[in-house]
XYZ file of C-alpha atoms in Angstrom:
561
model
C -0.003 -0.002 -0.003
C 1.285 3.410 -0.934
C 1.740 5.738 2.064
C 0.243 9.232 2.015
C 2.808 11.949 1.611
C 3.261 14.513 4.432
C 1.923 17.313 2.225
C -1.246 15.352 1.591
C -1.719 14.705 5.310
C -1.344 18.425 6.022
C -3.902 19.342 3.382
C -6.393 16.853 4.788
C -5.945 18.245 8.279
C -6.600 21.754 7.042
C -9.809 20.650 5.362
C -11.216 19.002 8.520
C -13.573 21.168 10.681
C -11.761 22.543 13.720
C -13.374 22.623 17.195
C -15.170 25.914 17.936
C -13.573 27.984 20.669
C -16.036 30.398 22.290
C -14.820 33.955 22.544
C -14.427 35.104 26.133
C -17.220 37.244 27.536
C -16.566 40.862 28.427
C -17.376 40.135 32.064
C -18.374 37.185 34.203
C -19.679 37.574 37.758
C -19.231 34.258 39.533
C -19.165 32.685 42.966
C -22.272 34.432 44.264
C -25.897 33.445 44.783
C -27.950 34.406 41.746
C -31.407 35.892 42.359
C -32.876 36.349 38.898
C -35.676 38.752 39.848
C -38.556 36.373 39.143
C -39.054 35.420 42.770
C -37.417 32.025 42.282
C -34.986 30.851 44.996
C -31.372 31.860 44.581
C -28.773 29.443 43.236
C -24.986 29.255 43.064
C -23.996 30.340 39.588
C -22.660 33.026 37.319
C -23.765 35.891 35.086
C -21.972 36.670 31.814
C -22.168 40.146 30.251
C -21.258 41.271 26.753
C -21.566 44.953 26.015
C -24.796 46.293 27.518
C -26.563 42.912 27.608
C -26.596 39.800 29.709
C -25.114 37.053 27.533
C -25.937 34.080 29.737
C -26.813 33.001 33.273
C -25.799 29.567 34.453
C -24.704 27.122 37.106
C -21.489 25.203 37.503
C -18.202 26.259 35.985
C -18.159 29.834 34.783
C -17.191 30.521 31.160
C -14.065 32.376 30.115
C -14.088 36.155 30.361
C -11.849 39.123 29.742
C -12.713 40.259 33.249
C -14.155 38.415 36.236
C -15.691 39.518 39.532
C -15.711 37.160 42.491
C -19.075 37.586 44.205
C -18.434 34.954 46.850
C -20.773 35.269 49.871
C -22.802 37.900 48.049
C -26.103 38.091 46.190
C -26.211 38.928 42.489
C -29.505 40.477 41.411
C -31.060 42.697 38.750
C -30.643 46.410 39.447
C -33.197 47.798 41.872
C -36.033 50.040 40.680
C -37.088 53.103 42.667
C -40.775 53.425 41.796
C -41.116 56.920 43.254
C -38.106 59.114 42.712
C -37.790 62.878 43.057
C -34.367 62.954 41.404
C -35.721 65.375 38.779
C -33.500 68.216 39.967
C -30.835 66.387 41.955
C -29.587 64.463 38.915
C -29.055 67.771 37.130
C -26.840 68.892 40.016
C -25.022 65.570 40.469
C -25.614 62.851 37.897
C -24.201 60.123 40.102
C -27.356 59.848 42.210
C -25.189 58.581 45.054
C -27.733 58.139 47.846
C -29.631 55.641 45.678
C -26.668 54.251 43.750
C -25.044 53.036 46.949
C -28.242 51.043 47.617
C -28.172 49.312 44.219
C -30.775 51.472 42.473
C -30.301 51.425 38.699
C -33.608 53.011 37.642
C -35.199 56.213 38.969
C -38.903 56.395 38.114
C -40.373 59.908 38.332
C -43.782 61.437 37.809
C -45.778 61.933 41.020
C -48.154 64.568 39.703
C -45.544 67.126 38.658
C -43.058 66.508 35.864
C -40.530 68.740 34.108
C -42.643 68.816 30.965
C -44.659 69.657 29.038
C -44.060 73.340 29.821
C -45.401 76.490 28.218
C -43.842 79.953 28.490
C -45.770 80.910 31.633
C -44.844 77.662 33.382
C -41.188 78.177 32.528
C -41.193 81.716 33.870
C -42.789 80.671 37.152
C -40.505 77.640 37.527
C -37.429 79.841 37.063
C -38.708 82.411 39.548
C -39.437 79.697 42.137
C -36.041 77.994 41.925
C -34.267 77.803 45.239
C -30.633 76.697 45.659
C -30.647 74.572 42.514
C -30.330 76.969 39.588
C -30.565 75.734 35.996
C -31.875 76.985 32.674
C -35.054 75.430 31.305
C -34.078 74.684 27.729
C -36.813 72.165 26.947
C -40.562 72.409 26.330
C -41.781 68.817 26.220
C -41.824 65.832 28.542
C -39.442 63.956 26.288
C -37.199 66.984 25.874
C -36.449 67.049 29.601
C -35.814 63.299 29.783
C -33.493 63.392 26.776
C -31.647 66.375 28.250
C -31.078 64.453 31.473
C -29.552 61.518 29.589
C -27.329 63.804 27.529
C -26.001 65.566 30.647
C -24.595 62.238 31.826
C -26.169 60.266 34.670
C -25.259 57.020 36.414
C -28.758 55.534 36.786
C -31.386 54.952 34.137
C -34.421 57.219 34.272
C -38.069 56.785 33.324
C -41.186 58.748 34.157
C -44.936 59.031 34.153
C -46.240 62.354 32.865
C -47.707 64.506 35.631
C -51.452 65.052 35.655
C -50.792 68.260 37.602
C -48.396 69.451 34.917
C -50.922 68.691 32.178
C -53.608 70.592 34.141
C -51.399 73.658 34.706
C -50.385 73.668 31.028
C -53.993 74.109 29.944
C -55.803 75.591 32.976
C -53.175 77.340 35.070
C -53.089 76.920 38.849
C -56.616 78.066 39.687
C -59.512 75.960 40.957
C -61.379 75.616 37.665
C -62.862 72.754 35.677
C -61.778 72.134 32.078
C -64.149 72.819 29.217
C -64.598 69.944 26.741
C -62.095 71.627 24.435
C -59.564 72.058 27.239
C -59.989 68.448 28.340
C -59.409 67.325 24.771
C -56.207 69.370 24.715
C -55.132 67.763 27.986
C -55.661 64.229 26.690
C -53.748 65.165 23.548
C -50.818 66.259 25.721
C -50.932 62.903 27.526
C -50.722 61.039 24.232
C -47.902 63.294 23.084
C -45.975 62.474 26.259
C -46.693 58.761 25.775
C -45.288 59.028 22.254
C -42.207 60.631 23.777
C -41.721 57.729 26.192
C -43.915 58.364 29.254
C -44.958 55.298 31.265
C -48.466 56.574 31.927
C -50.080 59.333 34.011
C -49.226 60.184 37.623
C -51.337 62.290 39.994
C -50.934 63.794 43.485
C -54.405 64.589 44.673
C -53.929 66.148 48.120
C -52.026 69.127 46.738
C -53.206 72.268 44.968
C -53.817 72.520 42.049
C -53.980 68.726 41.599
C -56.749 68.501 44.190
C -59.018 70.573 41.955
C -59.201 67.760 39.401
C -62.425 65.772 39.661
C -62.734 62.077 38.889
C -64.023 62.422 35.279
C -60.990 64.575 34.396
C -58.641 61.926 35.813
C -60.517 59.161 34.010
C -60.047 61.020 30.726
C -56.306 61.388 31.252
C -55.922 57.783 32.397
C -57.914 56.571 29.400
C -55.602 58.424 27.031
C -52.662 56.781 28.774
C -54.237 53.320 28.696
C -54.897 53.632 24.954
C -51.125 53.899 24.585
C -50.364 50.968 26.892
C -49.703 53.094 29.968
C -50.922 52.932 33.559
C -52.319 55.358 36.130
C -50.390 55.952 39.358
C -51.579 58.195 42.159
C -50.937 59.848 45.466
C -54.570 59.201 46.284
C -56.948 61.912 47.499
C -56.734 60.872 51.135
C -54.405 58.724 53.231
C -56.251 59.596 56.441
C -59.934 59.484 57.345
C -61.081 59.465 53.728
C -58.775 56.697 52.565
C -61.553 54.250 51.693
C -63.219 56.728 49.340
C -59.825 57.613 47.880
C -59.129 53.978 47.071
C -62.589 53.658 45.559
C -61.777 56.610 43.295
C -58.546 54.968 42.120
C -60.421 51.720 41.445
C -63.064 53.655 39.474
C -60.368 55.312 37.376
C -58.764 51.956 36.657
C -62.075 50.327 35.735
C -63.293 53.145 33.508
C -59.951 53.817 31.817
C -59.223 50.158 31.113
C -55.642 50.433 32.387
C -53.716 49.291 35.461
C -53.480 51.542 38.524
C -51.017 51.908 41.352
C -51.090 53.667 44.715
C -48.101 55.838 45.552
C -46.532 55.359 49.026
C -49.286 53.176 50.489
C -49.924 54.268 54.064
C -52.572 54.986 56.675
C -51.853 58.343 58.296
C -52.921 59.482 61.736
C -53.196 57.309 64.836
C -56.985 57.403 64.857
C -56.929 55.843 61.380
C -54.370 53.093 62.038
C -57.079 50.493 62.869
C -58.400 50.832 59.316
C -55.492 48.794 57.912
C -57.307 45.505 57.444
C -60.355 47.160 55.897
C -58.182 49.217 53.538
C -56.171 46.225 52.387
C -59.352 44.170 51.978
C -60.709 46.899 49.693
C -57.622 46.711 47.491
C -57.653 42.923 47.466
C -61.313 42.903 46.456
C -60.520 45.112 43.474
C -57.656 42.827 42.512
C -59.878 39.766 42.831
C -62.407 41.408 40.537
C -59.802 41.364 37.782
C -58.354 44.861 38.072
C -54.584 45.250 38.103
C -54.183 47.331 41.267
C -50.803 47.551 43.014
C -48.931 49.879 45.344
C -45.491 51.072 46.306
C -44.212 52.424 49.626
C -41.191 53.517 51.606
C -39.917 51.696 54.689
C -40.446 54.453 57.281
C -43.145 55.679 59.659
C -42.734 59.346 58.686
C -43.608 61.075 55.444
C -42.112 64.217 53.995
C -43.737 67.000 52.035
C -44.494 70.669 52.752
C -46.659 72.906 54.899
C -49.092 73.112 51.998
C -50.296 69.715 53.227
C -51.414 71.392 56.453
C -53.589 74.133 54.912
C -56.847 74.060 52.947
C -56.335 73.823 49.214
C -58.676 76.711 48.376
C -56.260 79.237 49.852
C -53.504 77.938 47.586
C -55.319 78.511 44.278
C -53.248 80.366 41.700
C -49.856 79.230 42.951
C -47.540 80.074 45.815
C -47.564 83.807 45.102
C -51.355 84.050 45.408
C -51.284 81.723 48.421
C -48.889 84.004 50.328
C -50.852 87.100 49.307
C -54.088 85.649 50.691
C -52.468 84.619 53.971
C -51.472 88.248 54.552
C -55.159 89.226 54.517
C -56.324 89.179 58.199
C -59.822 87.946 57.376
C -58.590 85.121 55.164
C -55.974 84.221 57.760
C -58.648 83.804 60.437
C -60.686 81.576 58.150
C -57.623 79.447 57.371
C -56.767 79.157 61.083
C -60.281 77.945 61.873
C -60.123 75.294 59.146
C -56.646 74.148 60.159
C -57.969 73.416 63.648
C -61.060 71.580 62.372
C -60.467 70.537 58.754
C -63.179 69.143 56.540
C -62.647 67.530 53.164
C -58.885 68.033 52.899
C -55.737 66.474 54.359
C -54.143 68.228 57.328
C -50.918 66.370 58.008
C -49.856 68.568 60.917
C -53.083 67.742 62.699
C -52.804 64.067 61.739
C -49.471 63.724 63.540
C -51.288 64.317 66.810
C -48.712 66.743 68.224
C -46.590 69.641 66.897
C -43.492 67.897 68.250
C -44.022 65.343 65.457
C -43.595 67.922 62.686
C -39.942 68.473 61.722
C -38.598 71.236 59.466
C -35.920 70.191 56.955
C -35.713 72.922 54.311
C -36.320 76.641 53.763
C -35.889 78.898 50.777
C -35.173 81.947 52.953
C -31.628 81.710 54.305
C -32.636 83.618 57.447
C -34.955 80.750 58.350
C -32.406 77.981 57.851
C -31.330 77.923 61.516
C -34.776 76.365 62.085
C -33.801 73.261 60.097
C -33.860 70.284 62.434
C -36.333 71.895 64.822
C -39.905 70.767 65.365
C -43.036 72.817 64.957
C -43.469 72.692 68.739
C -39.985 74.144 69.260
C -40.393 76.917 66.701
C -43.842 77.834 68.041
C -42.401 78.049 71.553
C -39.475 80.182 70.340
C -41.857 82.599 68.648
C -44.631 82.522 71.219
C -47.233 81.684 68.585
C -49.699 78.839 68.154
C -48.652 75.915 65.904
C -51.179 76.999 63.270
C -50.027 80.642 63.331
C -46.431 79.451 63.132
C -47.205 77.427 59.993
C -48.831 80.413 58.323
C -46.018 82.767 59.329
C -43.339 80.429 57.991
C -45.046 80.065 54.612
C -45.340 83.875 54.339
C -41.715 84.452 55.377
C -40.296 81.702 53.159
C -42.610 82.282 50.190
C -42.583 78.515 49.704
C -44.278 75.380 50.920
C -41.393 74.743 53.417
C -39.937 71.221 53.401
C -41.331 69.241 56.313
C -41.291 65.756 57.826
C -44.515 64.449 59.393
C -44.501 61.443 61.758
C -47.764 59.773 60.788
C -47.661 55.994 60.497
C -47.719 52.932 62.722
C -44.669 50.647 62.698
C -46.986 47.614 62.783
C -48.822 48.861 59.684
C -45.590 49.629 57.819
C -44.289 46.143 58.552
C -47.554 44.483 57.500
C -47.736 46.399 54.232
C -44.071 45.733 53.399
C -44.953 42.033 53.459
C -47.536 42.335 50.677
C -46.517 40.587 47.435
C -47.972 43.342 45.202
C -46.094 46.184 46.891
C -42.865 47.546 45.406
C -40.536 50.198 46.867
C -40.271 53.919 46.187
C -38.205 56.408 48.167
C -40.323 59.502 47.414
C -37.030 61.400 47.616
C -34.173 62.891 45.646
C -30.914 61.045 44.865
C -28.234 63.238 46.377
C -24.909 63.289 48.198
C -23.681 64.800 51.484
C -21.807 67.582 49.743
C -22.155 70.860 47.841
C -25.569 72.374 47.298
C -27.264 69.405 48.952
C -25.983 70.647 52.322
C -28.131 73.789 52.225
C -31.102 71.807 53.517
C -31.783 68.532 55.257
C -33.742 65.574 53.916
C -35.718 62.500 54.942
C -33.574 59.423 55.715
C -35.504 57.515 53.053
C -33.345 59.301 50.457
C -30.313 57.412 51.750
C -31.764 54.227 53.181
C -35.105 53.122 51.740
C -33.955 49.993 49.864
C -31.235 49.044 52.350
C -33.675 49.390 55.258
C -36.160 47.148 53.480
C -33.581 44.434 52.716
C -31.779 44.718 56.061
C -34.185 45.597 58.837
C -37.374 44.196 57.383
C -36.348 41.256 55.181
C -33.217 39.909 56.898
C -33.966 40.823 60.507
C -37.753 40.844 60.742
C -38.512 38.240 58.032
C -41.345 40.118 56.340
C -40.583 38.232 53.109
C -38.080 35.685 51.785
C -35.099 37.366 50.133
C -35.967 36.087 46.653
C -39.468 37.585 46.876
C -38.138 40.860 48.261
C -35.720 41.119 45.342
C -38.556 40.365 42.910
C -40.490 43.284 44.372
C -37.501 45.551 43.777
C -36.905 44.297 40.231
C -39.160 42.019 38.201
C -42.432 43.214 39.727
C -42.013 46.951 39.000
C -40.372 46.282 35.619
C -43.433 44.284 34.551
C -45.760 47.045 35.770
C -43.803 49.597 33.752
C -43.748 47.277 30.711
C -39.980 47.501 30.499
C -39.543 44.071 28.977
C -35.748 44.012 29.013
C -35.344 45.094 32.643
C -35.962 43.549 36.035
C -34.626 40.024 35.533
C -31.308 38.301 34.920
C -31.639 36.357 31.681
C -29.882 36.151 28.347
C -30.671 39.153 26.177
C -31.823 41.386 29.014
C -30.183 44.720 29.750
C -27.160 44.348 32.014
C -28.416 46.260 35.050
C -26.903 44.246 37.907
C -26.272 44.754 41.614
C -23.971 42.751 43.900
C -24.687 43.055 47.613
C -24.221 41.231 50.892
C -27.576 40.152 52.336
C -25.942 39.585 55.722
C -24.661 43.139 56.101
C -26.744 45.462 53.937
C -28.019 48.221 56.195
C -29.292 51.775 56.329
C -27.569 54.335 58.566
C -29.535 57.510 57.842
C -31.520 58.939 60.747
C -33.927 61.848 61.112
C -31.248 63.711 63.076
C -28.475 62.881 60.590
C -30.101 61.720 57.350
C -27.166 62.152 54.949
C -25.459 58.868 55.767
C -24.907 56.330 53.010
C -26.229 52.797 53.242
C -23.665 49.986 53.249
C -23.555 46.431 51.915
C -23.685 47.038 48.150
C -20.299 46.430 46.527
C -20.915 46.699 42.774
C -23.540 48.172 40.475
C -23.718 47.866 36.693
C -25.962 50.000 34.494
C -26.257 48.916 30.860
C -23.151 46.783 31.342
C -21.036 49.658 32.685
C -19.761 49.506 36.249
C -20.974 52.633 38.035
C -20.177 51.425 41.573
C -17.011 49.450 42.346
C -16.045 48.296 45.845
C -18.842 50.510 47.154
C -17.569 53.680 45.498
C -18.824 55.486 42.368
C -16.800 55.213 39.180
C -18.247 58.421 37.741
C -19.250 56.728 34.481
C -22.449 58.155 32.939
C -24.100 54.905 31.852
C -27.738 55.827 32.477
C -30.352 56.044 29.738
C -33.861 57.379 29.308
C -36.016 54.238 29.271
C -39.124 54.710 27.157
C -42.583 53.461 27.978
C -44.905 51.247 25.937
C -46.363 54.042 23.780
C -43.019 55.356 22.537
C -43.366 56.393 18.895
C -46.544 54.348 18.454
C -49.273 55.991 20.494
C -52.333 56.774 18.317
C -53.202 60.463 18.221
């Protein structure tokens, strides 16, 4: 037999198929416990990332990578979603969003009633005149224009937003207590659809505040219907969280039923000690609506105090026309006496100062007037005693002197109720706060500790220590649950093809440190955060990389006019 020549053997070898060698991934996170955001139990495994996407999630031996992170003894989860963020201004001042970033938040969701668009010329002028320490030009007109501007400035977290029902109302009706004509209501619904086309998630309302409180149910149904026609949802600071909470929930349910869209309650709570026993009846009301087939959910923060302004302690009629008209009316002795009488015996509106039960449970955290800033950190009881005035007179005087709503913390809720509601499977988390840092302009006022600790407090105090929910379910409620509500199909879970928003944290040590006395203290326990595949937090410290994007809602570029 004739032997093959070496050249022939070489040619044959070249013609044979060679084994495929997989290219190494950009990054592999291995050694940790993977919680995929669906609510399934965690498992030992790895997550591979290529570019801005998750390439694969698996068990066993991790694949090759250009870079690896050892997540041993830590949890690996989708990035956390803050369902109620007020980072609208703070991200323009500092795009890192540190107070949330250090808790693993990768998406700030805005839109509680007021949004930074759409704006007309009058709205812009008033917004500029009312700016406090944060000064910035208003270069946009539309909802989408603001969101795109924020992304272009460079931000660490992703951002998304509902369009504010209050903003829509002011755009067409101003700040007075008036009802829209049919033509005006049509213009308002058109603005909603325009915002949906620009990427809004739906419509958000805040119904205890002027001028939002002037909107009646049919107006809200019309706006929510326009949103639902574009795939959006309705989300609301309901009309009462105190004695009228049952009727307020009924209104939200009506809006959901008549609009045909989902609905969500902002910062679910029962305010005022006399109302705390209503918890079971309130939750039963929501559950009944859910059982009837309506998609009703809620979000909340993990604290017993809320934070807003002194406007939430005065009747809404006196606030018609905006802060300038409000202050002018309060200077009228006759009007002042009428307001004082209603503040002491309110009817048909929320009085948070009264709901606290005592002026020592009202804490001042921010003033526009620099001369008043020494009062930051003092209670209403202390300031009233210093001035020798009644609590109600003190509130009125401070609003007049500051020419603003005055930033205020109200201690309103029961710890037992907060704990019970945090255990509910249809409740997600929202800080109802800015995303700031303990430096620069942020030091001119104080804040609520929820800005620095909401997620960490939930995962540490309530999930790990008090066992309100298994860790995998808690993570689902920070990730997959809100992402599904927002119809952000590529967020909220760890799976091949999904956006690479990932957080690595230690479930055994994650903790909040912010207090009411010293709120600007970062949470600890989160080591790494990735946004769109870019590491924005490494070893617990920001990298400064602007990886955040404007995430568009379901009607983007396809909402029917």
